[in-house]
XYZ file of C-alpha atoms in Angstrom:
761
model
C -0.183 -0.004 -0.079
C 2.777 2.171 0.741
C 4.190 1.802 -2.617
C 0.986 2.845 -3.944
C 0.453 5.828 -1.997
C 3.571 7.041 -2.687
C 3.303 6.702 -6.760
C -0.080 8.436 -6.403
C 1.724 11.232 -4.603
C 4.124 11.609 -7.075
C 1.436 11.859 -10.058
C -0.392 14.259 -7.995
C 2.663 16.659 -7.424
C 3.082 16.263 -11.720
C -0.795 16.832 -11.973
C -0.263 20.165 -9.888
C 2.841 21.711 -11.753
C 1.351 20.331 -15.197
C -1.893 22.615 -14.751
C 0.052 25.873 -13.314
C 0.651 27.140 -17.344
C -0.717 26.885 -20.787
C 1.132 27.074 -23.902
C 4.761 27.339 -24.504
C 5.101 28.196 -20.808
C 3.297 25.030 -19.609
C 5.978 22.951 -21.524
C 8.842 24.632 -20.295
C 7.194 24.479 -17.014
C 6.911 20.446 -17.293
C 10.316 20.334 -18.464
C 11.433 21.733 -14.912
C 9.295 19.008 -13.176
C 10.488 16.825 -15.227
C 14.097 16.900 -14.156
C 13.109 17.549 -10.401
C 10.872 14.527 -10.513
C 13.806 12.573 -12.190
C 16.675 13.409 -10.198
C 14.449 12.430 -6.890
C 13.981 9.141 -8.681
C 17.849 8.513 -9.663
C 18.257 9.507 -5.969
C 16.481 6.435 -4.811
C 17.697 4.183 -7.451
C 20.321 0.910 -7.104
C 22.631 0.698 -9.700
C 20.951 -2.114 -10.821
C 17.371 -0.319 -11.050
C 19.209 1.838 -13.200
C 20.199 -0.743 -15.379
C 16.632 -2.312 -15.468
C 15.405 0.863 -17.210
C 18.152 0.622 -19.790
C 16.769 -3.315 -20.126
C 14.320 -3.771 -23.280
C 12.471 -7.321 -23.017
C 11.131 -8.807 -25.870
C 7.416 -10.283 -24.843
C 7.456 -12.978 -22.549
C 4.577 -13.699 -21.018
C 0.750 -13.960 -21.530
C -0.119 -11.516 -19.176
C -3.471 -12.590 -18.731
C -1.884 -16.261 -18.075
C -0.060 -18.211 -16.034
C 3.128 -16.759 -14.067
C 6.255 -18.769 -15.924
C 8.150 -21.585 -13.675
C 11.137 -21.645 -16.151
C 13.245 -21.076 -18.424
C 13.825 -17.675 -19.834
C 10.556 -16.645 -19.789
C 10.829 -16.888 -15.772
C 14.464 -15.273 -15.442
C 12.856 -12.127 -17.398
C 9.816 -11.987 -15.024
C 12.061 -12.246 -11.593
C 13.725 -8.856 -13.492
C 9.996 -7.533 -14.193
C 9.235 -8.043 -10.565
C 12.285 -6.633 -9.231
C 12.012 -2.989 -11.417
C 14.773 -4.623 -13.601
C 13.189 -4.383 -17.231
C 12.266 -0.709 -18.484
C 10.320 -1.511 -21.849
C 9.176 -3.912 -23.376
C 8.233 -4.813 -27.546
C 5.782 -7.253 -29.184
C 3.384 -7.179 -26.531
C 0.319 -5.483 -27.997
C -3.189 -5.604 -27.591
C -4.828 -3.058 -24.694
C -5.582 -6.237 -21.825
C -1.802 -7.369 -22.064
C -0.104 -4.095 -21.950
C -2.546 -3.026 -18.778
C -1.646 -6.105 -16.646
C 2.074 -5.472 -17.686
C 2.142 -1.981 -16.955
C -0.056 -2.666 -13.634
C 2.498 -4.898 -12.404
C 5.489 -2.458 -13.313
C 3.649 0.340 -11.442
C 2.166 -1.173 -8.642
C 4.023 -3.713 -7.623
C 7.767 -3.105 -8.184
C 9.862 -1.089 -5.760
C 9.757 2.193 -7.416
C 6.691 2.124 -9.841
C 7.744 3.439 -12.884
C 5.957 2.498 -15.983
C 6.882 0.614 -18.693
C 7.189 1.793 -22.531
C 5.462 -0.859 -24.996
C 7.113 -0.736 -28.029
C 6.562 -2.465 -31.772
C 7.447 -2.214 -35.027
C 4.661 -0.118 -36.485
C 6.066 0.699 -40.444
C 3.056 1.241 -42.768
C 0.432 0.959 -40.165
C -1.031 -1.408 -37.520
C -3.828 -3.837 -38.021
C -5.012 -1.278 -41.116
C -2.136 -1.276 -43.719
C -1.123 1.920 -45.657
C 1.353 1.013 -48.654
C 5.292 -0.019 -47.588
C 6.793 3.296 -47.015
C 8.829 3.378 -50.359
C 5.670 3.209 -52.004
C 4.496 6.094 -49.842
C 7.058 7.976 -50.510
C 6.289 7.916 -54.404
C 3.509 10.204 -53.721
C 5.875 13.248 -52.589
C 2.847 14.082 -50.853
C 4.197 15.134 -47.485
C 0.388 15.880 -45.770
C -0.606 12.430 -46.417
C 2.187 10.667 -45.698
C 1.726 12.436 -42.272
C -1.552 11.685 -42.294
C -0.904 7.952 -42.935
C 1.831 7.846 -39.574
C -1.224 9.957 -37.763
C -3.541 6.506 -38.396
C -1.143 4.138 -37.332
C -0.351 5.961 -34.276
C -4.015 6.304 -33.400
C -4.607 2.285 -34.263
C -1.459 0.978 -32.627
C -1.747 3.901 -29.064
C -5.349 1.980 -28.925
C -4.038 -1.315 -28.946
C -1.631 -0.769 -25.559
C 1.409 0.682 -28.096
C 3.267 3.596 -26.910
C 6.706 3.269 -28.924
C 7.056 2.797 -32.638
C 10.259 1.186 -34.265
C 9.844 4.182 -37.331
C 10.562 6.133 -39.591
C 13.624 4.521 -41.020
C 15.314 7.313 -42.563
C 18.659 5.291 -43.944
C 19.238 6.873 -47.394
C 19.939 3.699 -49.992
C 21.551 3.460 -53.645
C 20.768 -0.179 -54.037
C 17.809 -1.605 -55.086
C 19.051 -5.180 -53.644
C 18.929 -4.583 -50.042
C 15.473 -5.562 -49.087
C 14.990 -3.341 -46.471
C 14.779 -0.069 -49.432
C 11.062 -0.861 -48.933
C 10.864 0.615 -45.594
C 12.691 4.263 -46.389
C 12.279 7.192 -48.493
C 14.354 6.173 -51.297
C 17.800 7.717 -52.486
C 17.774 11.202 -52.203
C 18.745 13.044 -48.874
C 16.456 15.785 -49.863
C 13.019 14.136 -49.830
C 14.526 11.833 -47.181
C 14.754 14.576 -44.869
C 11.128 15.772 -45.514
C 9.695 12.475 -45.431
C 11.247 11.508 -42.159
C 9.816 15.193 -40.662
C 6.324 14.270 -41.621
C 6.404 10.604 -40.480
C 7.897 11.579 -37.456
C 4.797 14.337 -37.329
C 2.616 11.975 -38.062
C 3.896 9.178 -35.168
C 4.063 12.045 -32.429
C 1.685 14.152 -33.140
C 1.358 18.135 -31.585
C 1.348 16.756 -28.117
C 2.971 13.709 -27.397
C 1.014 13.159 -23.849
C -2.174 12.844 -25.798
C -3.642 9.202 -26.058
C -3.504 8.759 -29.452
C 0.506 9.783 -30.063
C 3.795 7.327 -29.839
C 7.632 7.776 -29.644
C 8.760 7.593 -33.289
C 12.597 6.074 -33.779
C 14.849 7.564 -36.368
C 16.503 4.202 -37.054
C 19.123 2.708 -38.523
C 21.701 5.456 -37.099
C 24.242 5.196 -39.256
C 24.796 4.447 -42.868
C 22.858 0.599 -42.950
C 21.563 1.674 -46.392
C 25.450 1.598 -47.453
C 25.759 -1.675 -46.429
C 28.148 -3.620 -48.816
C 26.799 -5.254 -51.705
C 23.205 -4.985 -50.229
C 23.913 -7.926 -47.734
C 22.045 -7.578 -44.751
C 23.954 -7.073 -40.936
C 27.127 -6.221 -43.167
C 29.732 -3.555 -43.225
C 29.827 -0.057 -44.412
C 32.832 2.013 -45.481
C 32.112 5.224 -47.043
C 33.756 8.289 -46.713
C 32.776 11.804 -44.844
C 31.080 13.241 -47.654
C 28.689 10.881 -48.415
C 28.304 10.025 -44.787
C 27.490 14.125 -44.000
C 25.853 15.127 -47.314
C 23.628 11.734 -48.131
C 23.462 9.693 -44.338
C 22.812 12.295 -42.027
C 20.537 14.670 -43.349
C 17.271 12.823 -42.746
C 18.591 11.765 -39.017
C 19.371 15.573 -38.699
C 15.861 16.603 -40.113
C 14.380 13.812 -37.758
C 16.121 15.276 -34.289
C 14.861 18.675 -35.184
C 11.502 17.446 -35.644
C 11.834 16.230 -31.975
C 11.737 12.228 -32.593
C 11.957 11.107 -29.085
C 14.313 8.432 -29.931
C 17.117 6.823 -32.242
C 18.138 3.361 -32.775
C 21.451 2.394 -33.822
C 22.553 0.054 -37.050
C 23.094 -3.581 -37.113
C 26.248 -2.469 -39.405
C 29.861 -1.136 -38.998
C 30.779 1.887 -40.286
C 34.376 2.287 -41.164
C 35.570 -0.532 -38.614
C 33.339 0.618 -35.490
C 30.219 -1.350 -35.017
C 27.305 1.352 -34.188
C 25.729 0.125 -31.482
C 29.632 0.951 -30.057
C 30.402 3.987 -31.896
C 31.045 6.927 -29.781
C 31.651 9.429 -33.272
C 28.242 8.336 -34.165
C 26.091 8.787 -30.321
C 28.122 10.970 -28.414
C 29.984 13.407 -30.559
C 27.261 13.721 -33.303
C 24.063 12.709 -32.381
C 24.235 13.679 -28.658
C 26.722 16.608 -28.254
C 26.420 18.429 -31.944
C 22.795 17.942 -32.610
C 22.201 17.915 -28.874
C 19.485 15.324 -28.711
C 17.764 14.853 -25.455
C 16.077 11.546 -26.160
C 17.569 8.173 -26.134
C 19.369 5.809 -27.604
C 18.479 2.554 -28.555
C 20.352 -0.665 -29.954
C 18.812 -3.048 -32.718
C 18.035 -6.715 -31.344
C 20.768 -7.663 -29.806
C 23.235 -5.518 -31.474
C 25.212 -4.489 -28.699
C 25.980 -8.321 -27.856
C 26.933 -9.119 -31.796
C 30.205 -6.300 -31.214
C 31.201 -9.725 -29.904
C 30.790 -11.490 -33.617
C 32.346 -8.438 -35.260
C 35.477 -8.957 -33.428
C 35.573 -5.853 -31.294
C 34.451 -7.183 -27.843
C 36.247 -10.456 -26.546
C 32.998 -11.128 -24.433
C 29.458 -9.715 -22.865
C 31.320 -7.566 -20.536
C 33.221 -5.816 -22.902
C 30.615 -5.190 -25.594
C 28.612 -3.624 -22.263
C 31.605 -1.134 -21.767
C 32.087 -0.397 -25.072
C 28.338 0.690 -25.631
C 27.402 2.202 -23.001
C 30.501 4.112 -22.920
C 29.606 5.129 -26.794
C 26.270 6.661 -26.038
C 23.858 3.528 -26.185
C 21.076 4.097 -23.149
C 19.345 0.929 -24.178
C 19.587 -2.937 -24.856
C 16.935 -4.228 -26.733
C 16.712 -8.260 -26.082
C 20.667 -8.266 -25.792
C 20.929 -9.324 -22.048
C 24.085 -7.270 -21.954
C 23.492 -4.789 -19.819
C 20.939 -6.566 -17.346
C 24.235 -9.463 -17.203
C 27.223 -7.026 -16.521
C 26.996 -3.350 -16.535
C 26.155 -3.202 -12.774
C 29.022 -5.147 -12.136
C 31.271 -2.695 -14.283
C 30.028 0.329 -12.735
C 30.709 -1.641 -9.143
C 33.994 -2.360 -10.215
C 34.931 1.077 -11.285
C 34.993 0.046 -15.058
C 32.598 2.289 -16.142
C 31.418 6.087 -14.357
C 28.028 5.549 -12.777
C 27.147 8.635 -14.104
C 27.107 7.262 -17.654
C 24.010 5.051 -16.481
C 22.589 8.215 -15.117
C 22.432 10.036 -18.501
C 20.982 7.639 -20.076
C 18.272 6.679 -17.702
C 17.477 10.564 -17.287
C 16.562 10.073 -21.237
C 14.815 7.403 -20.950
C 12.529 8.609 -17.552
C 11.948 11.954 -19.488
C 10.748 10.379 -22.664
C 8.188 8.883 -20.140
C 6.879 11.824 -18.512
C 6.681 13.400 -21.957
C 4.237 10.588 -22.610
C 2.089 11.036 -19.439
C 2.664 7.923 -18.373
C 3.784 9.171 -14.283
C -0.241 10.752 -14.845
C -1.480 7.917 -16.372
C 0.209 4.578 -16.959
C -2.986 2.952 -18.220
C -3.867 5.658 -20.357
C -2.831 3.384 -23.566
C -4.482 0.286 -21.869
C -8.447 1.145 -22.852
C -10.201 -1.714 -24.550
C -12.845 0.356 -25.507
C -10.876 2.451 -26.994
C -9.347 -0.565 -28.962
C -12.356 -1.776 -30.243
C -13.965 1.705 -31.266
C -10.602 3.103 -32.949
C -8.789 -0.446 -34.970
C -10.312 -0.651 -38.328
C -12.510 2.119 -38.605
C -13.834 3.013 -41.898
C -12.220 7.247 -42.084
C -9.075 4.481 -41.737
C -9.553 2.359 -44.453
C -10.314 5.687 -46.458
C -6.889 7.190 -45.416
C -5.095 4.578 -46.490
C -6.831 4.133 -49.639
C -6.184 7.628 -50.792
C -2.224 6.918 -49.977
C -2.500 4.060 -51.984
C -3.695 5.757 -55.193
C -1.372 8.714 -54.416
C 1.761 6.240 -53.974
C 1.085 4.087 -57.785
C 3.630 5.494 -60.657
C 2.913 5.362 -64.101
C 6.344 4.445 -66.161
C 4.580 3.956 -69.142
C 1.024 4.529 -71.007
C 1.727 3.944 -75.201
C -0.951 4.719 -77.219
C -3.132 6.276 -74.340
C -3.488 2.580 -73.353
C -5.050 3.761 -70.143
C -7.474 4.410 -68.242
C -9.596 1.696 -69.221
C -12.719 1.887 -70.811
C -15.410 1.509 -68.438
C -18.011 -0.214 -70.769
C -17.728 -3.182 -73.912
C -14.263 -4.614 -73.322
C -13.422 -8.142 -72.831
C -10.492 -7.905 -70.145
C -8.373 -10.379 -69.530
C -6.903 -10.275 -65.931
C -3.823 -12.660 -65.681
C -0.749 -13.139 -63.052
C -0.222 -14.601 -59.554
C -0.367 -11.730 -57.890
C -3.918 -10.544 -59.264
C -5.923 -12.860 -56.582
C -3.563 -12.976 -54.131
C -4.946 -10.966 -50.411
C -1.845 -11.319 -48.336
C 1.362 -10.502 -50.878
C -0.192 -6.735 -51.538
C -0.071 -6.002 -47.446
C 3.902 -5.988 -47.691
C 6.431 -6.965 -45.195
C 6.578 -5.625 -41.964
C 2.954 -6.145 -40.903
C 3.089 -7.688 -37.482
C -0.383 -6.594 -36.279
C -2.050 -6.893 -39.219
C -4.147 -10.020 -39.959
C -3.167 -12.156 -43.083
C -4.925 -12.295 -46.198
C -7.221 -9.024 -45.402
C -5.848 -6.800 -48.277
C -8.260 -6.396 -51.014
C -7.589 -7.909 -54.211
C -6.860 -6.786 -57.524
C -9.201 -8.735 -59.210
C -12.098 -8.067 -56.503
C -10.922 -4.216 -57.361
C -11.743 -4.525 -60.783
C -14.977 -6.831 -60.276
C -16.397 -3.659 -58.524
C -16.656 -1.683 -62.566
C -19.488 -3.759 -64.117
C -19.375 -2.519 -67.814
C -16.614 -4.837 -68.565
C -16.320 -8.361 -69.077
C -13.562 -9.440 -66.838
C -11.921 -13.199 -67.179
C -9.269 -13.896 -64.797
C -6.300 -16.980 -64.847
C -3.211 -16.873 -62.375
C -1.081 -18.064 -65.396
C 1.524 -19.639 -62.967
C 2.754 -20.526 -59.391
C 4.838 -17.918 -57.999
C 6.234 -19.890 -55.045
C 5.952 -23.328 -54.075
C 4.440 -24.060 -50.520
C 4.024 -21.550 -47.392
C 4.778 -18.232 -48.539
C 5.592 -16.929 -44.741
C 9.477 -16.562 -45.684
C 9.311 -16.347 -49.398
C 13.206 -16.844 -51.136
C 14.442 -18.002 -54.485
C 14.173 -21.483 -53.026
C 10.806 -22.025 -52.989
C 10.105 -19.643 -56.371
C 8.066 -21.809 -58.512
C 10.449 -22.126 -61.369
C 9.230 -25.139 -62.880
C 5.610 -25.583 -62.563
C 4.337 -24.576 -66.283
C 0.626 -25.528 -65.723
C -1.703 -22.802 -66.569
C 0.421 -20.853 -68.598
C -1.367 -22.340 -71.335
C -4.896 -21.492 -70.045
C -3.738 -17.788 -69.827
C -2.571 -17.648 -72.975
C -5.819 -19.009 -74.355
C -7.952 -15.948 -72.790
C -5.748 -13.473 -73.287
C -6.275 -14.793 -77.232
C -9.741 -12.951 -76.692
C -9.028 -9.943 -75.045
C -9.251 -6.478 -75.985
C -6.701 -5.913 -73.194
C -4.646 -7.445 -71.116
C -4.270 -6.743 -67.528
C -0.927 -8.288 -66.118
C -0.337 -8.537 -62.250
C 3.152 -9.847 -62.028
C 6.315 -9.019 -59.359
C 7.645 -9.971 -56.273
C 5.224 -11.445 -52.876
C 5.259 -9.254 -49.969
C 7.522 -11.033 -47.987
C 9.966 -10.817 -50.704
C 11.640 -7.883 -49.687
C 12.197 -6.580 -46.200
C 14.734 -7.327 -43.828
C 16.836 -10.381 -44.573
C 15.314 -10.167 -47.965
C 18.410 -9.044 -50.051
C 18.569 -10.317 -53.727
C 21.101 -10.510 -56.408
C 18.703 -10.759 -59.078
C 16.042 -8.116 -59.967
C 13.351 -9.371 -62.243
C 10.443 -10.981 -62.402
C 11.126 -13.752 -60.285
C 10.461 -17.733 -61.336
C 7.867 -17.910 -64.489
C 7.013 -14.966 -64.451
C 8.714 -13.532 -67.703
C 7.816 -16.496 -69.438
C 4.232 -15.979 -68.701
C 4.589 -12.174 -69.770
C 5.877 -13.385 -73.115
C 3.701 -16.105 -74.219
C 0.612 -13.628 -73.402
C 2.999 -11.038 -75.557
C 3.091 -13.088 -78.545
C -0.838 -13.789 -78.449
C -1.762 -10.346 -77.585
C 0.519 -7.425 -77.243
C -2.039 -5.022 -76.155
C -0.728 -5.066 -72.594
C -0.995 -3.213 -69.404
C 1.549 -4.643 -66.786
C 1.084 -3.886 -63.444
C 4.050 -4.615 -61.068
C 4.346 -5.460 -57.323
C 7.797 -5.379 -55.428
C 8.921 -3.644 -52.521
C 11.997 -2.400 -54.581
C 12.898 -1.267 -58.159
C 12.677 -3.823 -60.507
C 15.016 -4.474 -63.941
C 12.462 -4.906 -66.297
C 14.166 -3.998 -69.424
C 12.192 -6.566 -72.168
C 8.772 -4.720 -70.566
C 10.036 -1.569 -71.026
C 11.064 -2.501 -74.766
C 7.552 -4.332 -75.481
C 4.973 -3.642 -72.854
C 2.877 -0.736 -74.021
C 1.824 0.325 -70.389
C 3.198 -0.388 -67.118
C 1.995 0.578 -63.729
C 4.615 0.541 -60.586
C 1.545 -1.196 -58.068
C 4.428 -1.286 -55.281
C 2.585 -3.460 -52.203
C 0.049 -1.075 -51.144
C -1.470 -2.555 -47.963
C -5.150 -3.119 -47.255
C -6.674 -1.268 -49.776
C -4.909 -2.248 -52.680
C -7.360 -3.679 -54.991
C -9.240 -0.717 -55.249
C -6.289 1.612 -55.699
C -4.884 0.147 -58.649
C -8.705 -0.820 -59.961
C -9.285 3.270 -59.375
C -6.352 3.985 -61.068
C -6.583 1.345 -63.972
C -10.230 2.925 -65.103
C -9.422 6.430 -64.500
C -10.922 7.129 -61.346
C -7.749 8.631 -59.955
C -5.126 10.237 -62.259
C -1.886 8.721 -61.279
C 0.519 11.373 -59.805
C 3.156 9.203 -58.015
C 7.245 9.861 -59.015
C 9.669 7.559 -57.947
C 11.843 7.660 -54.855
C 14.515 5.393 -56.330
C 16.312 4.743 -59.496
C 15.371 1.803 -61.474
C 18.226 0.238 -63.245
C 18.642 -1.652 -66.440
C 20.456 -4.031 -64.786
C 21.787 -5.059 -61.197
C 25.001 -4.572 -62.919
C 24.652 -0.596 -62.692
C 23.785 -0.618 -59.049
C 24.454 1.204 -57.099
C 22.830 3.315 -59.725
C 21.242 7.150 -58.329
C 20.644 10.609 -60.689
C 23.059 12.981 -57.961
C 26.103 11.245 -58.781
C 29.447 13.600 -58.604
C 31.377 14.803 -61.729
C 34.470 12.615 -62.556
C 38.113 13.333 -64.662
C 36.407 11.573 -67.583
C 32.475 11.951 -67.182
C 31.287 12.393 -70.710
C 31.803 10.880 -74.406
C 32.736 13.958 -75.944
C 35.357 11.852 -78.371
C 33.389 9.175 -78.464
C 35.953 6.913 -77.764
C 36.493 4.109 -74.750
C 38.690 5.543 -72.358
C 35.551 7.441 -70.560
C 33.525 5.988 -67.457
C 30.531 4.095 -68.754
C 29.918 0.699 -69.186
C 30.949 -1.494 -72.445
C 27.632 -3.534 -72.732
C 24.669 -0.835 -71.598
C 24.552 2.621 -71.590
C 24.732 4.430 -68.284
C 21.237 5.697 -68.356
C 19.144 3.718 -65.977
C 15.343 2.429 -67.088
C 13.719 5.330 -65.090
C 15.486 8.017 -63.656
C 14.832 9.308 -59.945
C 11.821 11.739 -59.595
C 9.927 10.065 -62.975
C 6.369 9.363 -63.348
C 3.920 10.174 -65.952
C 0.432 11.086 -65.743
C -2.923 10.997 -67.559
C -2.507 14.422 -68.794
C 0.469 16.467 -69.998
C 2.211 19.255 -68.762
C 3.931 21.783 -70.071
C 6.781 24.079 -68.288
C 7.884 27.435 -69.307
C 8.860 30.931 -68.032
C 11.826 30.005 -65.359
C 12.955 32.858 -64.107
C 15.275 34.065 -61.254
C 14.626 37.043 -59.304
C 18.131 38.544 -60.334
C 21.410 36.737 -61.113
C 23.438 37.731 -58.549
C 23.100 37.114 -54.848
C 25.322 37.218 -51.401
C 25.088 34.308 -49.007
C 22.440 35.811 -46.732
C 20.282 36.988 -49.867
C 17.133 34.674 -50.894
C 17.014 33.366 -54.821
C 13.736 33.628 -55.933
C 12.557 31.448 -58.268
C 8.845 30.968 -60.899
C 8.018 28.632 -63.183
C 4.750 28.543 -65.482
C 3.296 25.006 -65.409
C 0.571 24.159 -67.764
C -1.971 21.169 -68.354
C -1.669 20.529 -71.671
C -3.497 17.721 -71.785
C -7.422 16.127 -71.734
C -7.718 15.350 -67.840
C -7.581 16.916 -64.731
C -3.945 16.161 -62.634
C -1.393 16.615 -60.280
C 2.092 16.930 -61.236
C 5.347 17.030 -59.036
C 7.464 19.882 -60.062
C 11.052 19.202 -59.037
C 13.649 21.701 -58.435
C 17.563 20.610 -58.776
C 20.948 23.119 -58.201
C 24.793 21.901 -59.119
C 26.979 23.852 -57.777
C 29.314 24.353 -60.819
C 33.152 24.628 -58.553
C 33.415 23.795 -55.335
C 36.125 23.044 -52.484
C 34.389 19.461 -52.332
C 33.069 17.990 -55.207
C 29.682 18.558 -55.996
C 26.900 16.100 -57.359
C 26.061 16.894 -61.029
C 22.175 17.417 -59.602
C 20.600 18.053 -56.123
C 16.880 18.164 -55.689
C 16.332 21.184 -53.215
C 12.794 21.716 -54.014
C 9.865 20.457 -55.322
C 5.593 20.606 -55.167
C 2.604 18.953 -55.811
C 0.374 20.866 -57.897
C -3.252 19.966 -58.890
C -4.381 21.427 -62.434
C -7.345 21.178 -64.266
C -7.162 20.686 -68.138
C -5.787 23.902 -69.814
C -5.103 25.696 -66.523
C -1.872 27.349 -66.296
C -0.058 28.181 -62.625
C 2.977 29.697 -61.734
C 5.283 27.613 -59.311
C 7.161 29.357 -56.317
C 10.280 27.927 -54.870
C 12.960 29.719 -52.468
C 16.742 29.107 -52.515
C 18.449 30.049 -49.283
C 22.135 28.776 -47.594
C 20.477 25.640 -46.621
C 19.817 24.893 -49.718
C 23.297 25.660 -51.504
C 25.626 24.864 -48.844
C 27.304 21.406 -48.376
C 29.570 19.676 -45.477
C 33.430 19.308 -46.054
C 34.694 16.561 -44.795
C 35.275 18.113 -41.249
C 31.531 18.232 -40.891
C 31.872 21.907 -41.182
C 28.731 23.369 -43.356
C 29.844 25.887 -46.422
C 28.272 27.814 -48.414
C 30.652 28.917 -51.165
C 30.980 31.744 -53.714
C 30.649 30.608 -57.307
C 27.857 29.817 -60.481
C 25.077 27.653 -60.042
C 22.412 26.167 -61.914
C 19.066 25.453 -61.415
C 16.772 22.788 -63.262
C 13.418 22.507 -63.161
C 11.058 19.895 -64.511
C 9.157 16.794 -64.293
C 11.886 14.404 -62.481
C 15.864 14.115 -62.377
C 16.505 14.667 -66.496
C 14.875 18.405 -65.634
C 16.381 20.348 -68.685
C 14.756 23.861 -68.077
C 17.861 25.625 -66.897
C 19.203 28.984 -65.507
C 22.423 30.524 -63.738
C 23.253 32.750 -61.185
C 26.353 33.648 -59.615
C 26.751 33.817 -55.533
C 28.932 36.328 -54.318
């Protein structure tokens, strides 16, 4: 009873202070109150209890079931009882989190509430498109709303912390985790990072429908060697400061409350034990005041990297480097208290980590009401509601990219046509959910077949054509992809013969991308290419709908197929979104956030490459930077995407030709919808710093705007550039704005060629 009275005394004190002022004053007063209460708690905590706050365990106990009596679950339970657990992950459901929170608050000595973390990557129960697909929308408002829906559902299920957004920049489509990120560009990636942080955390972190966001993976995970998961990274400082770090810095500036370190090393130092990243940059230079969590057991992996000889040394290295919380690694809980008592680790390091963790718990309001996320009635009411389905449908439509539309084959006519729908993914209700959908129900996606059935005016026939995989697709690999069973191809060919238009749905299964799903081939898996070519022979009038979690190499299709749609993995409402785009009820406006290669040999391929000493072929000789068997250009460039209408760019203007470093450059361009449909266009602005002390990219995205135009309408689009966009980091991490000549390019993708020049003096 004394512990409960003590706990509620703390709550009443905090409540008194939190109600004493409003607005910014309230926030400042709360911060002062938090600091006071944190110091009071720290003074009462044993070393073991401090280490406990730094300990994150995976779910180990059915909270409504019997107490575990043996094994690992028993150990975790005993640690929870002692107050040696600060957070848990993969516990979902308001009933389960309530029981465990009640145990932590009412049964432990100090009654410190738990954090409950979960991988809410692109939705909780109701799924939006995978993050890379959302990034193709270039619609920051829609992306923020998508994260808001995810946070609303997750918070209703007892979750108060998500391990998202992933803000890793990557130029390598072989890496399966590109599906989790914002693509290849640091400017676009930074904007998307901010939108997702705002969506998850909302305007008030103490509200019941907000959750902590996590910027991951810090840092450079997207540059792992050969795209292989959990691999090594060796990059120069120019790439680190100008490409890798900007989205993380943007997330920090947006108020993200936690960072997660990465599985990779960076130039020989594992990220989890990397002082340069975690202390020097994140906590000191950027003044980040949230906390850093390891990825799953990544601190322990310092042993396997060959940096630490045992768990004791791994704990020492990680704690001193700035890793505040150990996720399911058992390293801190086993070793850190003894390291402190033996004088190997200063207790102030623990105090700093615990302050950070407790601060975020206070900010969430868990000391005011530890059960605020544990309302079963709210969970039943909130999750899966119609407004969430409407929101993810809207997001899905905005994510679709039209890659090719020869002879305006799309949109499809709505009446009087015979449509053949063919492909192993056309009637799949599981694959479109994509990877990372831990709380969603399997087989809950609207299929493309069902989406197209909603349009009654045409005759629709369906054939699978081939099986994509053999057996259970829970973990689809190249091993269980079907490469021998051709049953069904002939039936598909016969159906295609009699159709006016063939819609073929091909690509990767949703489980072929994500963590641990690196591929060395980016073609259509299995027998799908054979199916495509067989159908093409009898009816070339094909609309190819690609579903994948990454860019694919589809040279043959680009050469032969008249219409190609990048349909990604679009989540719960996939079929409805695809059908509405195919039939023209939604005019596609998506743009690629990653370059599509012609073949895997071009990877890494990206638009913002640097000039080289022999970067052009002006003499038409072999001694220049090129391939001998394929041209340098990508299949589809970054920023590329078509519409059912057409747009014309004219009248690029700069307010003057010479500027000082402190002045704002004002740019305008006229955009006209010259086609037959209302539509949206992402107007993109790129710059080139022509001469600099460090070699700069040939183009860098520095502005974009999503513009809606009625047919025949013209709008003037305005941009502004400041030193924030014109500068860059040198190899010492110093931000420079240098005088000299700059080129500006404006257009529909990264090949924009409407150009102007100005000088910075």
